[in-house]
CSV table of C-alpha atoms and ligand atoms in Angstrom, one decimal:
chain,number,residue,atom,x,y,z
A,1,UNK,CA,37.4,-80.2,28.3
A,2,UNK,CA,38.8,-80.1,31.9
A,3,UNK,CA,39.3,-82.6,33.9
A,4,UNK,CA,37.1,-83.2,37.2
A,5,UNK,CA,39.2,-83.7,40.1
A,6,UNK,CA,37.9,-84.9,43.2
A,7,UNK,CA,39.9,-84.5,46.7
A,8,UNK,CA,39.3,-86.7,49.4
A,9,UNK,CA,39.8,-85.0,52.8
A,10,UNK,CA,38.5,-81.5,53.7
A,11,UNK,CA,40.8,-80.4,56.2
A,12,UNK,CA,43.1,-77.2,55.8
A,13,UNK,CA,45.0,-79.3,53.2
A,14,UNK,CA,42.2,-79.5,51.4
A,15,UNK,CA,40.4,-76.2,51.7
A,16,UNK,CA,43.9,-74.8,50.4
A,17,UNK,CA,43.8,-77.4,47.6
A,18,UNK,CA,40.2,-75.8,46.9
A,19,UNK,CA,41.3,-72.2,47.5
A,20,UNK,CA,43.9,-72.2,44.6
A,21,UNK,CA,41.3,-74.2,42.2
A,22,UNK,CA,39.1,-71.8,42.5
A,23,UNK,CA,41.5,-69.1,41.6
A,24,UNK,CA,42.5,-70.9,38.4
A,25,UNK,CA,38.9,-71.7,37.6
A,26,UNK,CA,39.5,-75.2,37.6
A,27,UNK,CA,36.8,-77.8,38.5
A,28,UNK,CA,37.2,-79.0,41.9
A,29,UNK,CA,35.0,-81.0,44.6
A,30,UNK,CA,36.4,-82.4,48.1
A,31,UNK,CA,34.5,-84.8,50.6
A,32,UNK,CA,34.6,-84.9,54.3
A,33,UNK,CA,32.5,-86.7,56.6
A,34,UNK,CA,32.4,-83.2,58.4
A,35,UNK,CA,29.8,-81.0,57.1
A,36,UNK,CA,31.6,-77.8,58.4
A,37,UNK,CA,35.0,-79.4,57.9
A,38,UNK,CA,37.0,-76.3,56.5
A,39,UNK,CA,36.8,-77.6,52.5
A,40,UNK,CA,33.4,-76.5,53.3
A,41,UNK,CA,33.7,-73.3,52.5
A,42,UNK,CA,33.5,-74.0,49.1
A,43,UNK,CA,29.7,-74.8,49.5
A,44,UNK,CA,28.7,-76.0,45.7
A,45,UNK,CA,32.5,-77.7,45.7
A,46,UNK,CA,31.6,-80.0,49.1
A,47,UNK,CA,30.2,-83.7,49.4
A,48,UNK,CA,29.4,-84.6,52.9
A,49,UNK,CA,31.0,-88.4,52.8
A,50,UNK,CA,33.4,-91.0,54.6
A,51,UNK,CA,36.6,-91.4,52.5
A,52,UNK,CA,37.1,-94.8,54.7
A,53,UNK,CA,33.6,-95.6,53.3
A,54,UNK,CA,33.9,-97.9,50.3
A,55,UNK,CA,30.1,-96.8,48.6
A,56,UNK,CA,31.0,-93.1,49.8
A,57,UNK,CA,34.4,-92.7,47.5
A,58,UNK,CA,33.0,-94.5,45.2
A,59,UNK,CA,29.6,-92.4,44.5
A,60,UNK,CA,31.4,-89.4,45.0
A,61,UNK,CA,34.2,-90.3,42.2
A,62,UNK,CA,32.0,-91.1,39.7
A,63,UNK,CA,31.7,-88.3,37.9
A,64,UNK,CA,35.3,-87.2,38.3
A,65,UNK,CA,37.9,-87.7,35.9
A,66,UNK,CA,40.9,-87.2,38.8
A,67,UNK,CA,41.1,-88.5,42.2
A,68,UNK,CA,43.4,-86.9,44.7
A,69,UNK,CA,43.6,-87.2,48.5
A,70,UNK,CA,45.0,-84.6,51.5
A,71,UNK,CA,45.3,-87.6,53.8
A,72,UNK,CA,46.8,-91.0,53.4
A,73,UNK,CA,44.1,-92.7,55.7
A,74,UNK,CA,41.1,-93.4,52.9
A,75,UNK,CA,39.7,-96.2,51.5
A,76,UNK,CA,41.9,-98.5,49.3
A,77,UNK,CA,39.9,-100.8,47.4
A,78,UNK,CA,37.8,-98.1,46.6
A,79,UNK,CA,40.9,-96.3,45.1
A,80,UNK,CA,41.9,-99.5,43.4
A,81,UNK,CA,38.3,-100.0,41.7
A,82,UNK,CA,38.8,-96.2,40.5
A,83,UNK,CA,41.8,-96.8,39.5
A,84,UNK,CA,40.9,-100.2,37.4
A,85,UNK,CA,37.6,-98.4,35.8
A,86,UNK,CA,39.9,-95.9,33.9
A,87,UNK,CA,40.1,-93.2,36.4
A,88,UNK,CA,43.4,-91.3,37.1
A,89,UNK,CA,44.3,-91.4,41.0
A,90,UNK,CA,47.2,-90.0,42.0
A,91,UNK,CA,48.8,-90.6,44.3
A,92,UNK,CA,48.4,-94.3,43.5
A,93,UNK,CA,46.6,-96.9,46.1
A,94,UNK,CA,49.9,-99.0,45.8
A,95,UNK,CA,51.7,-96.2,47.2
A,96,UNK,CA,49.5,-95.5,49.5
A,97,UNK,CA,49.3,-98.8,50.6
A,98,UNK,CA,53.1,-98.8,51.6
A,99,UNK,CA,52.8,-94.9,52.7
A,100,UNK,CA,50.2,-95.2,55.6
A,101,UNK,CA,51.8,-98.1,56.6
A,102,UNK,CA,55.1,-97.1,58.8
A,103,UNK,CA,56.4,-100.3,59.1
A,104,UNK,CA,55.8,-100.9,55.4
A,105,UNK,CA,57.7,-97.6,54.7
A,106,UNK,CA,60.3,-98.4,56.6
A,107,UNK,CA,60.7,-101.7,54.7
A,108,UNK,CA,60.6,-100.2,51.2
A,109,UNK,CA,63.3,-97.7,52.1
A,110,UNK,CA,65.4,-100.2,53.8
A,111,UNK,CA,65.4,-102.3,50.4
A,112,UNK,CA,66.3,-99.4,48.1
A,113,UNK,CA,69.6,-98.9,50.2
A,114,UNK,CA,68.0,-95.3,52.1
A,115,UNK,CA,69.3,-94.9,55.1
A,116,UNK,CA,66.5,-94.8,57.8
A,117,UNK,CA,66.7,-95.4,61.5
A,118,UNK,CA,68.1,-99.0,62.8
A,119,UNK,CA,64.3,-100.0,63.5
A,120,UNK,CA,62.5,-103.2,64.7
A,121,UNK,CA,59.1,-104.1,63.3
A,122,UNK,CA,56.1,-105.8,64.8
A,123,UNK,CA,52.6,-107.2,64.3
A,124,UNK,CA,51.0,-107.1,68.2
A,125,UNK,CA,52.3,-106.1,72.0
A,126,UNK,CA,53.7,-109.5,72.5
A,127,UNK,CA,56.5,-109.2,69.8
A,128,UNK,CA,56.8,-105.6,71.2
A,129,UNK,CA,57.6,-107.4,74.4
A,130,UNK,CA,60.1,-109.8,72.7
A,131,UNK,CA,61.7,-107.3,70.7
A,132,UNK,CA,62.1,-105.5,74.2
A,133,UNK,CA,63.4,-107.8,76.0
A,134,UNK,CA,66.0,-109.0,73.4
A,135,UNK,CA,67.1,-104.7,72.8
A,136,UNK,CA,66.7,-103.6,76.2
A,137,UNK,CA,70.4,-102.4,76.2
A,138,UNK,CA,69.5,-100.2,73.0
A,139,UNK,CA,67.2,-97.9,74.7
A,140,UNK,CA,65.5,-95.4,74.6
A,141,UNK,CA,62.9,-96.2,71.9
A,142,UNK,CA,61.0,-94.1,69.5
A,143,UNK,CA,57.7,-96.4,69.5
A,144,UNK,CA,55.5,-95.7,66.0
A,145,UNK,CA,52.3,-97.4,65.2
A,146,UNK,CA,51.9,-98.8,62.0
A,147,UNK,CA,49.3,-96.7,61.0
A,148,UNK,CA,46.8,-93.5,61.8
A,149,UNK,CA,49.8,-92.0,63.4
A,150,UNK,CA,50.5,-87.9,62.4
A,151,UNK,CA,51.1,-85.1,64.1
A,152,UNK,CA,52.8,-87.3,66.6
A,153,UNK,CA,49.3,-88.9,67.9
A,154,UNK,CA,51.6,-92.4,67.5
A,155,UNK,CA,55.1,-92.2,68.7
A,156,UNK,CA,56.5,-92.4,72.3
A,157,UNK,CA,59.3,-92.7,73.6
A,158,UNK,CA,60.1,-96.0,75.3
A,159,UNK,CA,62.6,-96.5,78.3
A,160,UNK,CA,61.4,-99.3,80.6
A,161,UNK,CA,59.4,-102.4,79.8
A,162,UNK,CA,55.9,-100.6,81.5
A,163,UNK,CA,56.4,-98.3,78.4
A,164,UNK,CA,55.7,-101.3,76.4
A,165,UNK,CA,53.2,-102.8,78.6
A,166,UNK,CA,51.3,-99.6,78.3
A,167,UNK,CA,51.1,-99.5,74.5
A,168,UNK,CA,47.6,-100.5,72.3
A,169,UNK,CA,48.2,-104.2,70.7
A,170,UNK,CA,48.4,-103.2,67.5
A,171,UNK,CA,51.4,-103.5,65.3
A,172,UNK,CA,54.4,-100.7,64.8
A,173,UNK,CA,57.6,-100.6,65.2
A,174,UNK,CA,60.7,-99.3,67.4
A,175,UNK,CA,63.4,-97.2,66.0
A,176,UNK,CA,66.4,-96.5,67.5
A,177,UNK,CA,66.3,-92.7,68.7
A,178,UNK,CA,68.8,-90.3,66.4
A,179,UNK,CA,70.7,-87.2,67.6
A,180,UNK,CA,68.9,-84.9,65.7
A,181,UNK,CA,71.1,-82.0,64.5
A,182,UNK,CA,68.5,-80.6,62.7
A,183,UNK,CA,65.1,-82.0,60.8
A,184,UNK,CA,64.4,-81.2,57.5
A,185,UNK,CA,61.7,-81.2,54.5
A,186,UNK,CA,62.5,-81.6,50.6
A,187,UNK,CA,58.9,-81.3,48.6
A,188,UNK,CA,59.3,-82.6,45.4
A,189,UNK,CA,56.2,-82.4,42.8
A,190,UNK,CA,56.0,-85.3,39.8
A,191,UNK,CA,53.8,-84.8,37.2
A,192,UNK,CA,51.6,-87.6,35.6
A,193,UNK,CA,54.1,-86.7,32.3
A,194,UNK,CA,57.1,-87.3,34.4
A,195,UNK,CA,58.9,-84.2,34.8
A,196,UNK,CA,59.0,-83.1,38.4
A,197,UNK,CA,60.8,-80.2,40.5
A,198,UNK,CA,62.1,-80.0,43.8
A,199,UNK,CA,61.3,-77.2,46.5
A,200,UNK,CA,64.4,-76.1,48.4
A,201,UNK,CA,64.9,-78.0,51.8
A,202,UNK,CA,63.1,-75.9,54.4
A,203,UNK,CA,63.7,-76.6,58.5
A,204,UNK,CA,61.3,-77.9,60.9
A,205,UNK,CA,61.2,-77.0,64.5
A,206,UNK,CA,58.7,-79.2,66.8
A,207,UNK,CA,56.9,-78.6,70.1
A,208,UNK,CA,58.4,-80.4,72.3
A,209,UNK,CA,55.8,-81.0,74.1
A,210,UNK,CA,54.0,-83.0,71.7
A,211,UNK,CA,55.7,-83.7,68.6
A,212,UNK,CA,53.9,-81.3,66.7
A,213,UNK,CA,55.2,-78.9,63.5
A,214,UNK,CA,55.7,-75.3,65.2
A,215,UNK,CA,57.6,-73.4,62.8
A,216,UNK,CA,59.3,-73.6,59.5
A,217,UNK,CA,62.3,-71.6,58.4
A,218,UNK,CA,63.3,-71.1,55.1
A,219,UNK,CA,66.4,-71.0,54.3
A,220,UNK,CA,68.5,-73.0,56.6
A,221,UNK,CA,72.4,-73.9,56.3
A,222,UNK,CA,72.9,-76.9,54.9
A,223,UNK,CA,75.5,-78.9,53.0
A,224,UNK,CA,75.3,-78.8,49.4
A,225,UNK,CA,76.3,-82.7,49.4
A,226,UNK,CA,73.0,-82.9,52.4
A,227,UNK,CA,70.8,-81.1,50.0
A,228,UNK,CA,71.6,-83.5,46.6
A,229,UNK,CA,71.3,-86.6,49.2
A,230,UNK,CA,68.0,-85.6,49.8
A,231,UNK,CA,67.0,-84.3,46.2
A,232,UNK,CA,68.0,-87.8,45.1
A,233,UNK,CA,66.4,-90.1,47.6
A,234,UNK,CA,63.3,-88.2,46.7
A,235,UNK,CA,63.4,-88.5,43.2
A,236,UNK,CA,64.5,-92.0,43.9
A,237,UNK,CA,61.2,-92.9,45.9
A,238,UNK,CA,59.1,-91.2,43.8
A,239,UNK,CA,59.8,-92.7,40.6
A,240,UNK,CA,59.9,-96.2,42.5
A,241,UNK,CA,56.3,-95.5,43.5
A,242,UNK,CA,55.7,-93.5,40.8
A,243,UNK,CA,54.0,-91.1,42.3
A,244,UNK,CA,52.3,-88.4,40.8
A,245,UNK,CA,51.6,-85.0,42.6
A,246,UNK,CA,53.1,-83.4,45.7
A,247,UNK,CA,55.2,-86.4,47.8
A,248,UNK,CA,56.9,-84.4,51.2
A,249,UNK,CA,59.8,-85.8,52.7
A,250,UNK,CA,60.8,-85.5,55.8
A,251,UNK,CA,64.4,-86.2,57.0
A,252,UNK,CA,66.6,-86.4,60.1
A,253,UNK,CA,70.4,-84.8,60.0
A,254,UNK,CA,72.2,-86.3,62.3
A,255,UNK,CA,74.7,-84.9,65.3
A,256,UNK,CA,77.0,-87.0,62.8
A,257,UNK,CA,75.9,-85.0,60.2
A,258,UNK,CA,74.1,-88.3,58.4
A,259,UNK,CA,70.8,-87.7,55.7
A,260,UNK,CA,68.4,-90.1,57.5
A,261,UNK,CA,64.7,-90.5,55.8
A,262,UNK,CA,61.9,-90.2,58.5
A,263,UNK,CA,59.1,-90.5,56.1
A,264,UNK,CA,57.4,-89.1,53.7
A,265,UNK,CA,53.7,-88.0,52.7
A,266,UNK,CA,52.3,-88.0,49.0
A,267,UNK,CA,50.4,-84.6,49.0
A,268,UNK,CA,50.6,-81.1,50.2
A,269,UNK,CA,52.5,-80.8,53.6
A,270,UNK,CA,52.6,-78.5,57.0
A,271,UNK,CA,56.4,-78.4,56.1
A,272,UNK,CA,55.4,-76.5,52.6
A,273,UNK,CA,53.0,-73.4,54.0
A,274,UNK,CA,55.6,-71.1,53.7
A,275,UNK,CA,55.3,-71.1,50.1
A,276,UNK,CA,51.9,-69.6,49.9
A,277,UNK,CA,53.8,-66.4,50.1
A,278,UNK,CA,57.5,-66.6,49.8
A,279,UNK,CA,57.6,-69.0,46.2
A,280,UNK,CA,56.9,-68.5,42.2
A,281,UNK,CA,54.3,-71.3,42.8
A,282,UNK,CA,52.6,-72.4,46.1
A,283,UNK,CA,52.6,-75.9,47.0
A,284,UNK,CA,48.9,-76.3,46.3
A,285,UNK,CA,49.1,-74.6,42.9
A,286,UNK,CA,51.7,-77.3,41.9
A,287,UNK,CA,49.9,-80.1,43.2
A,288,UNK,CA,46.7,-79.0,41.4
A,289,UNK,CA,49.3,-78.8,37.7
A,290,UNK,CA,51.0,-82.3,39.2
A,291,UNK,CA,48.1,-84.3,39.2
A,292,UNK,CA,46.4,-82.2,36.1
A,293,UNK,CA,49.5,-83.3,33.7
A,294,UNK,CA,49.6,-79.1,33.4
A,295,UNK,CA,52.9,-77.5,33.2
A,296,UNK,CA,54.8,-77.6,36.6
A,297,UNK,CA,55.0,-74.0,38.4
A,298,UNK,CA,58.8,-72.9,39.6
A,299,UNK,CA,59.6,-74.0,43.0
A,300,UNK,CA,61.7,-70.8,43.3
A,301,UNK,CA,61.4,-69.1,47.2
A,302,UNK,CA,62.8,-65.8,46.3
A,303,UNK,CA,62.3,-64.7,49.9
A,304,UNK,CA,63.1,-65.9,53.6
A,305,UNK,CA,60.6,-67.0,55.7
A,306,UNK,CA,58.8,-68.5,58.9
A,307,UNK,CA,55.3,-70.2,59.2
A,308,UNK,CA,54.5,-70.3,62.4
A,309,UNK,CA,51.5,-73.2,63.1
A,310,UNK,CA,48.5,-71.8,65.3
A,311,UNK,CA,47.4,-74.8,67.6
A,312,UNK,CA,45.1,-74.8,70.7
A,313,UNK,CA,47.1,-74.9,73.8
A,314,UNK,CA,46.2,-77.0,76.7
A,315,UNK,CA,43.8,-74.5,78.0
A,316,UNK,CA,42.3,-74.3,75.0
A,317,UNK,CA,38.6,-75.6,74.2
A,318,UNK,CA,35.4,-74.4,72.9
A,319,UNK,CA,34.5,-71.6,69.9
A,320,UNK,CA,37.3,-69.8,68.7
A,321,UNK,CA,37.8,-65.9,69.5
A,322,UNK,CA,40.9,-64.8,68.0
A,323,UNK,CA,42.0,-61.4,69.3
A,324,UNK,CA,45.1,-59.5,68.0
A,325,UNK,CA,44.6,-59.3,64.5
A,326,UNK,CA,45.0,-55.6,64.2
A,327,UNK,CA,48.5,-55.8,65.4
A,328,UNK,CA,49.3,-58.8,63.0
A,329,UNK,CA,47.4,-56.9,59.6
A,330,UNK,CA,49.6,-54.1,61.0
A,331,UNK,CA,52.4,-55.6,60.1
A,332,UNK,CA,53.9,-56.0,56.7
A,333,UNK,CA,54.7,-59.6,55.0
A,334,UNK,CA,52.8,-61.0,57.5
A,335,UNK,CA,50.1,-63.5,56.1
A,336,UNK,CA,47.5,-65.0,58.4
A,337,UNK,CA,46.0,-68.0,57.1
A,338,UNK,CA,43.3,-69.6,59.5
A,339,UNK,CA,41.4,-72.9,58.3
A,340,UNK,CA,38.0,-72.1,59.6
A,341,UNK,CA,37.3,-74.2,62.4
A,342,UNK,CA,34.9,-73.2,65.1
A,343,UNK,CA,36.2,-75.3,67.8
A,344,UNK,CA,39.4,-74.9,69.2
A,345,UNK,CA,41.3,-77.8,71.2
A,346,UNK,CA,44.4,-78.3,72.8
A,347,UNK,CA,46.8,-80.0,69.8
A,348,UNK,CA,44.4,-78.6,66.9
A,349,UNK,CA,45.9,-77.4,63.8
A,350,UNK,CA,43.9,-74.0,63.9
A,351,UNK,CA,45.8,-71.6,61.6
A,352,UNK,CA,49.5,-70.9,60.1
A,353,UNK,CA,50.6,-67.3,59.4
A,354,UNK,CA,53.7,-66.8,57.4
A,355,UNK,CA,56.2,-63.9,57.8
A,356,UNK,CA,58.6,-63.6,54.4
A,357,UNK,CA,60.9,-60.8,53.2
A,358,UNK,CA,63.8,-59.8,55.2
A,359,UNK,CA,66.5,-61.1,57.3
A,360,UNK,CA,66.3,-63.2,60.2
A,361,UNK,CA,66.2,-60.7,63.0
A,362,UNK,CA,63.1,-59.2,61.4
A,363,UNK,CA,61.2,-62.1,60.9
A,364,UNK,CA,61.4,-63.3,64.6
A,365,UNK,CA,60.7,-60.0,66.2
A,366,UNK,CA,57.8,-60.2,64.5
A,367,UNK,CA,57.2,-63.6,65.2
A,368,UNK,CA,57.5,-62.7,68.5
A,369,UNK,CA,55.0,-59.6,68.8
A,370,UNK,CA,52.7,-62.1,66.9
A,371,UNK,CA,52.8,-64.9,69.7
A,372,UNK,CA,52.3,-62.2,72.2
A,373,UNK,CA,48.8,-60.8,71.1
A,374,UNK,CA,47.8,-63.0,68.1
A,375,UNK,CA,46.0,-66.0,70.3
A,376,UNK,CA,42.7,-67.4,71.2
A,377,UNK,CA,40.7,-65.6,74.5
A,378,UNK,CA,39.0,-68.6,76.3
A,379,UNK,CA,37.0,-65.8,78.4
A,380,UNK,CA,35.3,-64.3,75.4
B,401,ADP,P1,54.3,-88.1,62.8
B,401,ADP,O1,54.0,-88.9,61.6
B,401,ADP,O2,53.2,-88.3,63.9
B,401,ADP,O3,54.6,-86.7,62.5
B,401,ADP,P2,57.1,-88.8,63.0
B,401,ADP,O4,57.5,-90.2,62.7
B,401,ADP,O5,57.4,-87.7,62.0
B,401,ADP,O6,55.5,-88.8,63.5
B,401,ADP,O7,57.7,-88.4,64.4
B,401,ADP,C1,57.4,-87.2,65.1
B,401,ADP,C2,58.7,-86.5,65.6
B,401,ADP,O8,59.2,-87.4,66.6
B,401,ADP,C3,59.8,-86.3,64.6
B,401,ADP,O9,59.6,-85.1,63.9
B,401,ADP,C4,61.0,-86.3,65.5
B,401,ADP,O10,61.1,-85.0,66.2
B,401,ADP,C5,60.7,-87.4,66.6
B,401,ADP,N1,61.2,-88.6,66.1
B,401,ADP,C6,60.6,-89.5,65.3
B,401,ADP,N2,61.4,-90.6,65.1
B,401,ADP,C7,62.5,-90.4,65.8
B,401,ADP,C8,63.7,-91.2,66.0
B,401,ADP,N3,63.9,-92.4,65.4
B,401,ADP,N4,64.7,-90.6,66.7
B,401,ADP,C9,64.5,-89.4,67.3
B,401,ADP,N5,63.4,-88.6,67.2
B,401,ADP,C10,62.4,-89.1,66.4
């Protein structure tokens, strides 16, 4: 019989998670507190619940034989009682436990000899103060909070000692800010029988702006010493955490040309889009065989690509009203993939559209023509 599998989280992670289930005919339910979050699509696949709700993961798990998650921030002990009742969760609520946890991250690298930023821990904004006053000299800081930070929504950078004034007591960390040469992802998928592949390393490009994933290029230039740096500290940190499924890792090369470890995310990442059309086996299709103990897909990419993210500008807010898409259908290799969400808003993660095939200059004169007249019209 096949197993149930339950995903908590029904953002775009997880409506992609659902999308790919659905292909293979494989049983599949997410929760989201949302009712039209974008898993719910999937209607008779959707559970309207908390995930930070003990009684809510727990009702919703009990007839599942699998428990996955598209977001680190859930509930723990309910993961834990899963976990001690029999059920398979992956990944598991010790990893988590360290993963949503920055300063706990930070802490586990340090002691497995990765090299991560020099970086300077603490529990409230007084210690933030002492650790400012001692450092001073060492800035500027890249401020993290210790938790329910992503897509930048917790790091700052910190200069003067107002900087620290101004920041929420709760407990994070300062790192010392790199000279990033370039930042890149390695996705590496484990399966509960051990065997695992690795993705090749893709680059990320941010908005500046706010910290936030634009675009992903695939391939990029890079070392072959880099690339088995980063293949091993992944394999490294996954086995340590044994970790089964998808586990994203993102890393800093320095100006020094230095592997650094940022941090990493155990399920499907923004950084890993691209291979809904450019690989033998899509990031969510693996994850889905990861977790299920099913043979692992290839990571191959056969062909170059860009995903370019779709996110409400600072003008944007209200109902969505894309215009442009006859000139991006136009076009071939060009995939738009939008998460169905009503409401757009500056920041918001809308859509991603990938552009694969041919050589460099192609792909961003497309890109180009697509952020010209692909976009949302606030007047309509
Ligand atoms: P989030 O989890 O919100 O994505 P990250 O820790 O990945 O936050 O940081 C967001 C971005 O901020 C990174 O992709 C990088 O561009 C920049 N950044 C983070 N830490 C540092 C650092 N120590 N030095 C320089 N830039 C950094």
């Amino acid at each position: 019989m096949l197993k149930k599998i339950g995903i908590l989280g029904g953002g775009q992670l997880g409506r992609m998670l659902q999308e790919v289930a659905q292909k293979m005919n494989l049983p599949v339910w997410c929760m989201d507190k949302t009712k039209d979050s974008p898993a719910a699509l999937f209607r008779d696949f959707f559970v309207q619940g908390d995930i930070l709700n003990y009684d809510d993961v727990i009702n919703f798990s009990a007839d599942k034989d699998i428990i996955t998650v598209e977001i680190e921030h859930v509930n723990l002990d309910a993961l834990k009682e899963l976990e001690s009742q029999g059920k398979e969760v992956h990944p598991n609520p010790h990893a988590l436990g360290i993963i949503k946890n920055k300063n706990k991250q930070k802490e586990f690298y340090s002691d497995l000899g990765i090299p991560v930023p020099i970086y300077w821990n603490f529990s409230d904004k007084n210690e933030a103060l002492e650790i400012f006053s001692q450092w001073r000299d060492k800035v500027p800081f890249i401020y993290k909070s210790a938790e329910m930070g992503y897509d930048g929504k917790g790091v700052r950078t910190i200069r003067l000692q107002q900087d620290v004034e101004d920041l929420d007591n709760v407990a994070g960390s300062f790192e010392e800010k790199i000279n990033i040469e370039i930042e890149v992802a390695v996705m590496i998928a484990r399966s509960t029988n051990g065997k695992y592949v690795i993705y090749p390393p893709v680059g990320m490009y941010f908005d500046e702006g706010n910290h936030i994933l634009s675009e992903v290029h695939y391939p990029i230039q890079l070392s072959s010493d880099w690339i088995a740096q980063m293949n091993d500290i992944a394999v490294k940190v996954t086995e340590s955490l044994n970790i089964c499924g998808l586990c994203a890792f993102e890393f800093f090369i320095t100006t020094q040309g230095q592997v650094i470890l940022n941090e990493i995310a155990p399920r499907p990442h923004n950084s890993m889009h691209i291979s809904m059309n450019n690989a033998v086996c899509s990031q969510f299709e693996q994850h889905i065989r990861a977790i299920s103990g099913l043979p692992l897909g290839s990571p191959v990419m056969d062909k170059k690509g860009i995903m370019y993210n779709i996110i409400g500008k600072d003008t944007d807010f209200g109902p969505t009203n894309w215009i442009g898409w006859e000139n991006v259908l136009g076009m071939e290799n060009v995939f738009i993939h939008l998460y169905g969400k009503s409401v757009i808003k500056p920041a918001r993660k809308m859509g991603h559209i990938n552009i694969v095939g041919e050589g460099f200059t192609q792909l961003k004169e497309k890109l180009h023509i697509i952020k010209d007249q692909f976009k949302n019209n606030n007047n309509g």
